[in-house]
CSV table of C-alpha atoms in Angstrom, one decimal:
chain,number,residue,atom,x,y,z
S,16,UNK,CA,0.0,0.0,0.0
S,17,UNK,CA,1.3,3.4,-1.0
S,18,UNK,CA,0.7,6.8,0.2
S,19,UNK,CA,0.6,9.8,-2.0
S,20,UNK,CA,-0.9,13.6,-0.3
S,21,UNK,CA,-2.2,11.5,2.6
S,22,UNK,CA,-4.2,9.1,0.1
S,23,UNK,CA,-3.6,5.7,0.5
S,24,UNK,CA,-3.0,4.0,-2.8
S,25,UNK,CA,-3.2,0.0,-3.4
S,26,UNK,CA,-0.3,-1.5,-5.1
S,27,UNK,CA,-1.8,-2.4,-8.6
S,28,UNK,CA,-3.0,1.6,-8.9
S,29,UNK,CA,0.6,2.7,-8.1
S,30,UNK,CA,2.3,0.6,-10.7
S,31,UNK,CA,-0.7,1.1,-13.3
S,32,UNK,CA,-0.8,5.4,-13.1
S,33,UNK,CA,-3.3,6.4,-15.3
S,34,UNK,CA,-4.1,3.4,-16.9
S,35,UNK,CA,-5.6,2.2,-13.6
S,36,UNK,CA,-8.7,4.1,-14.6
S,37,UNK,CA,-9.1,2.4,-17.7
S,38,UNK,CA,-9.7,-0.7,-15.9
S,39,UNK,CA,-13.1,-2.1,-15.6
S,40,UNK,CA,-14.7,-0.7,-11.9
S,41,UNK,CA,-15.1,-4.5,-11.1
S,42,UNK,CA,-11.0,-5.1,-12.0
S,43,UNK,CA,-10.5,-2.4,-9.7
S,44,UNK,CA,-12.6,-3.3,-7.2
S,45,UNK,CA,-11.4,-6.9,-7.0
S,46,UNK,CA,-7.8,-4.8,-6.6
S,47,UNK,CA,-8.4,-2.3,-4.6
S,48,UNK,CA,-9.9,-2.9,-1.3
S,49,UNK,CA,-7.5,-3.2,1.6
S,50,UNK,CA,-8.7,-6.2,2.9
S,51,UNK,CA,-11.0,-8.5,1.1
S,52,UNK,CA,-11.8,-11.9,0.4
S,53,UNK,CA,-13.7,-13.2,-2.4
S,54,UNK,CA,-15.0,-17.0,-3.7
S,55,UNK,CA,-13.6,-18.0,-7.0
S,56,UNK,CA,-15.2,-21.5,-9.0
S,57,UNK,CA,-12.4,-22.6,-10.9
S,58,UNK,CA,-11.5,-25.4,-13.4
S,59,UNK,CA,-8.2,-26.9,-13.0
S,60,UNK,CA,-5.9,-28.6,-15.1
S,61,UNK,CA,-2.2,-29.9,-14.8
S,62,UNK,CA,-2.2,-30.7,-18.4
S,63,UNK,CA,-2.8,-33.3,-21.1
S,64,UNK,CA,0.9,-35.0,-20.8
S,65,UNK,CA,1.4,-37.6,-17.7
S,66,UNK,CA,4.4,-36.1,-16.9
S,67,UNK,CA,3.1,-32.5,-16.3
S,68,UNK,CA,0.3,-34.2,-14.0
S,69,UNK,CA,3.6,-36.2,-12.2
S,70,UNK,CA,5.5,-33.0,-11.9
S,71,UNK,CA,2.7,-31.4,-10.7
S,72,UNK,CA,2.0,-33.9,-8.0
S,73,UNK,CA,5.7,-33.2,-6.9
S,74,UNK,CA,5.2,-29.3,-6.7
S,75,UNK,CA,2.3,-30.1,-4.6
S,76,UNK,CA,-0.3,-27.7,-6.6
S,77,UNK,CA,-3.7,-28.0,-7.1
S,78,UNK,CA,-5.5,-30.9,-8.6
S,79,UNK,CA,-7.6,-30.9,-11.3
S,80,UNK,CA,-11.0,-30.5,-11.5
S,81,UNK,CA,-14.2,-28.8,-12.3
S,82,UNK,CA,-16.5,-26.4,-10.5
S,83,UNK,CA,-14.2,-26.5,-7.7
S,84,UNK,CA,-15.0,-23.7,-5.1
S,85,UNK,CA,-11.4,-21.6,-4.3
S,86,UNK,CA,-11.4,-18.9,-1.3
S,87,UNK,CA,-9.5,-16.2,-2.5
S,88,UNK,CA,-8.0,-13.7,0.9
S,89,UNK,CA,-6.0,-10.7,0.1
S,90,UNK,CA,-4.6,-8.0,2.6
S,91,UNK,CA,-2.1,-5.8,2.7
S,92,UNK,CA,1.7,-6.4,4.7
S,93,UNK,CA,4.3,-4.7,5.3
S,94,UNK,CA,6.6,-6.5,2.3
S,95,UNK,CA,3.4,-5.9,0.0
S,96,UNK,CA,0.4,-7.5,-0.6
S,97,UNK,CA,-0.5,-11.1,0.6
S,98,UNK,CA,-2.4,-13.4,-1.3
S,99,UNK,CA,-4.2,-16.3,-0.3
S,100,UNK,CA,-6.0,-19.2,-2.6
S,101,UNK,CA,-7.2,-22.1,-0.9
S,102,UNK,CA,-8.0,-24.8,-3.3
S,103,UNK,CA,-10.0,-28.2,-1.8
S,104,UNK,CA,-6.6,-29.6,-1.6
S,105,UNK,CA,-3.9,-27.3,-1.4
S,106,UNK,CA,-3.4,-23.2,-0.3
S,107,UNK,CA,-1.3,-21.2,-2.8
S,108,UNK,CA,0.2,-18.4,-0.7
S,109,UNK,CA,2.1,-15.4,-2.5
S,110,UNK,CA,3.4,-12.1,-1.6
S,111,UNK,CA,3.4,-9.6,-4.3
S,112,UNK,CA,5.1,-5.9,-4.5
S,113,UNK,CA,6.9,-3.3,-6.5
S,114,UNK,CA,10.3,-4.0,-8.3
S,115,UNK,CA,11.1,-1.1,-10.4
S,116,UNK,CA,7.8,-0.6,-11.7
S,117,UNK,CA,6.6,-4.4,-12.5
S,118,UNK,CA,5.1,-5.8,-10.4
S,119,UNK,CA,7.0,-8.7,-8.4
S,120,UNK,CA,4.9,-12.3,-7.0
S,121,UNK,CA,6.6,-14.4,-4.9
S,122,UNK,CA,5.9,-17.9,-3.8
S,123,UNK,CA,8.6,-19.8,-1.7
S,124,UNK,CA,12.1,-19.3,-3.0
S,125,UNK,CA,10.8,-18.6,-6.5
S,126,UNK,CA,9.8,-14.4,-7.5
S,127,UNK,CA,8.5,-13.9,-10.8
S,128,UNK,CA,8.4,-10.5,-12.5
S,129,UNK,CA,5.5,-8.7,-14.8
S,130,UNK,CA,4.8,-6.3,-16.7
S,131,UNK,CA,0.9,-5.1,-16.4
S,132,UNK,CA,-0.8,-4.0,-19.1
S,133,UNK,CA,-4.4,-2.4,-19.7
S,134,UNK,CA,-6.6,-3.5,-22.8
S,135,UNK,CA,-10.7,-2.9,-22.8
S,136,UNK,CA,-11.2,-2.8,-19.7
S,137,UNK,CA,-9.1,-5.9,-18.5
S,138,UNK,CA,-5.6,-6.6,-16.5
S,139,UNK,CA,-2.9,-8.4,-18.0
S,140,UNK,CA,0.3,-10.3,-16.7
S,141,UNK,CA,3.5,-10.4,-19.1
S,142,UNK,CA,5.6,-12.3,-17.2
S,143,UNK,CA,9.1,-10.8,-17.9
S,144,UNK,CA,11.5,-12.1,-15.7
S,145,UNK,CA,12.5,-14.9,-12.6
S,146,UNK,CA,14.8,-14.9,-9.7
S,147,UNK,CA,15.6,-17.3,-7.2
S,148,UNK,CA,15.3,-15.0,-3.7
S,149,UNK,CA,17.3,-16.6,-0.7
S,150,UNK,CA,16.8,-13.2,2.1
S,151,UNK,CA,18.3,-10.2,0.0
S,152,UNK,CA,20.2,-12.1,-2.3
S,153,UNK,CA,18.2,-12.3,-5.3
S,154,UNK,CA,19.5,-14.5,-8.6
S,155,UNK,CA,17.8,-14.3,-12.0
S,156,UNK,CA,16.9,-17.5,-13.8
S,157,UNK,CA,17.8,-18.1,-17.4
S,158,UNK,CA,14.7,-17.7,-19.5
S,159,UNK,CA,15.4,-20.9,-20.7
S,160,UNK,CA,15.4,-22.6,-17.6
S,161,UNK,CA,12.3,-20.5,-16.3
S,162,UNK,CA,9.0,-20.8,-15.9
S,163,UNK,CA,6.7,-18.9,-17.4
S,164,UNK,CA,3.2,-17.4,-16.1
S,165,UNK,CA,0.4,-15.8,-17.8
S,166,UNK,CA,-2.6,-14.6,-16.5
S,167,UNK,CA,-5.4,-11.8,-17.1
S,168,UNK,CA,-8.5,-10.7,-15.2
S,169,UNK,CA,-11.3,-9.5,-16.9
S,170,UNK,CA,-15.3,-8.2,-16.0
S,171,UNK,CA,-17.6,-10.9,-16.6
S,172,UNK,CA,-19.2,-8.5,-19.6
S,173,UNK,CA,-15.5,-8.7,-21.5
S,174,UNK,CA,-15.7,-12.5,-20.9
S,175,UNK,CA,-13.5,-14.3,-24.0
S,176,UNK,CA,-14.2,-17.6,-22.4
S,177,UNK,CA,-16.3,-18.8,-20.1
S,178,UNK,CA,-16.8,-22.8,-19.0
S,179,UNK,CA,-20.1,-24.0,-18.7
S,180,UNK,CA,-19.4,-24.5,-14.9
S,181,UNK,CA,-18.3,-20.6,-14.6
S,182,UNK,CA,-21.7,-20.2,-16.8
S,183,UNK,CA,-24.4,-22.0,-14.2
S,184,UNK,CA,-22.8,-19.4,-11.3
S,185,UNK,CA,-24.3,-16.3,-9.9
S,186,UNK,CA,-23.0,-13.5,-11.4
S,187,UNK,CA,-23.2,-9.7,-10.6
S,188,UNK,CA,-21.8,-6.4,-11.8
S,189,UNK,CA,-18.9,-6.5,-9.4
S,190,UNK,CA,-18.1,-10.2,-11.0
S,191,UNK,CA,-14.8,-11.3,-12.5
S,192,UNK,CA,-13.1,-13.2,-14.6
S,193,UNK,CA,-9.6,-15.0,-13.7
S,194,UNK,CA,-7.4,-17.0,-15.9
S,195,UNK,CA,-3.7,-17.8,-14.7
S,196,UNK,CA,-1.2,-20.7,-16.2
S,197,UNK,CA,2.3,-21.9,-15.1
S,198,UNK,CA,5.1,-23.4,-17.8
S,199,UNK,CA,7.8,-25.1,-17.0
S,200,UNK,CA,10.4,-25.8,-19.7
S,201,UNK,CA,10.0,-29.2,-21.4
S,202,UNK,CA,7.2,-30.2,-19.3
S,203,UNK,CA,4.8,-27.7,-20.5
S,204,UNK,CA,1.9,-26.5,-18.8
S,205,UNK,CA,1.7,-28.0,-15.2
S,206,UNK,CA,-1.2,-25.6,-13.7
S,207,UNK,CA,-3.9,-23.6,-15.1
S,208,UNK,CA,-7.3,-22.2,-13.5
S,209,UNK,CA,-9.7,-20.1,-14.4
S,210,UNK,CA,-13.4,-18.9,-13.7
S,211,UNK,CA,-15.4,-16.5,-11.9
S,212,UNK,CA,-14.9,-14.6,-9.0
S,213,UNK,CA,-17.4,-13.2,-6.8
S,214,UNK,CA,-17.1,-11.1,-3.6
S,215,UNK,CA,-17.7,-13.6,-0.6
């Protein structure tokens, strides 16, 4: 959380400037509030190749499945924003903050790096860079040996896809949608989610 002329400013309307108001009210709602926590119903995949679905066993992320009901917390900390998703089976836990102007998520030993950009209304992730972080000793990763992330968030009237177990849930003005995948090299995609997200 930022402060500018005694205004308290969230984290994704510092890095975004102006281009935070050409985000859909619901984007920035979903951003914004200080504390908050919302329900997400996602459908999860680890991928069509056994051994993403092995590998993914191994990193101990979520399971896939459909219409399965994720708590999403967010508040702010001192080192940031904290995020919280607890899947049926697992809790992702990530702490995200400024790196000179990106925006910087990290979960466990592993940071990665975007770049946000604005387009009709919706949020997007290009991921741009990834360090290993031991303390304050950070160290990049090779590109080639990266992962690689993607993710946008967009109002459920933007929707570009939609499952038809996102389709049977309530949805409201202040709705959104959420789409995030994880690459690793060689063993392709190893998570992705997506769906609605409501305020809880």
């Amino acid at each position: 959380m930022c402060v500018r002329n005694d205004v308290h400013v969230s984290l994704y309307q510092s890095l975004l400037g102006d281009d935070w108001f050409a985000l859909d009210e619901s984007v920035r709602e979903f951003l914004n509030a200080p504390l908050s926590q919302w329900n997400a119903t996602f459908r999860v995949s680890n991928g069509d190749w056994i051994i993403s679905r092995i590998v993914a066993r191994l990193l101990r992320l979520p399971k896939a499945g459909k219409g399965l009901p994720v708590l999403i917390t967010r508040r702010t900390s001192r080192n940031g924003e904290e995020w919280i998703r607890k899947f049926p089976d697992v809790m992702l836990n990530s702490i995200q903050s400024e790196h000179d102007g990106h925006l910087r998520e990290q979960m466990g030993i592993v940071a990665c790096v975007f770049r946000l950009r604005v387009a009709g209304g919706c949020l997007m992730f290009q991921h741009t860079g990834t360090q290993f972080v031991f303390g304050k000793i950070r160290i990049r990763i090779p590109n080639i040996m990266a992962p690689v992330v993607q993710g946008y968030i967009e109002p459920v009237a933007a929707l570009s896809e939609i499952t038809p177990e996102s389709a049977k849930q309530p949805q409201d003005s202040n709705s959104t949608f959420v789409q995030v995948s994880l690459w690793l090299p060689i063993v392709r995609v190893v998570l992705s989610y997506s769906g609605l997200v409501r305020g809880a």
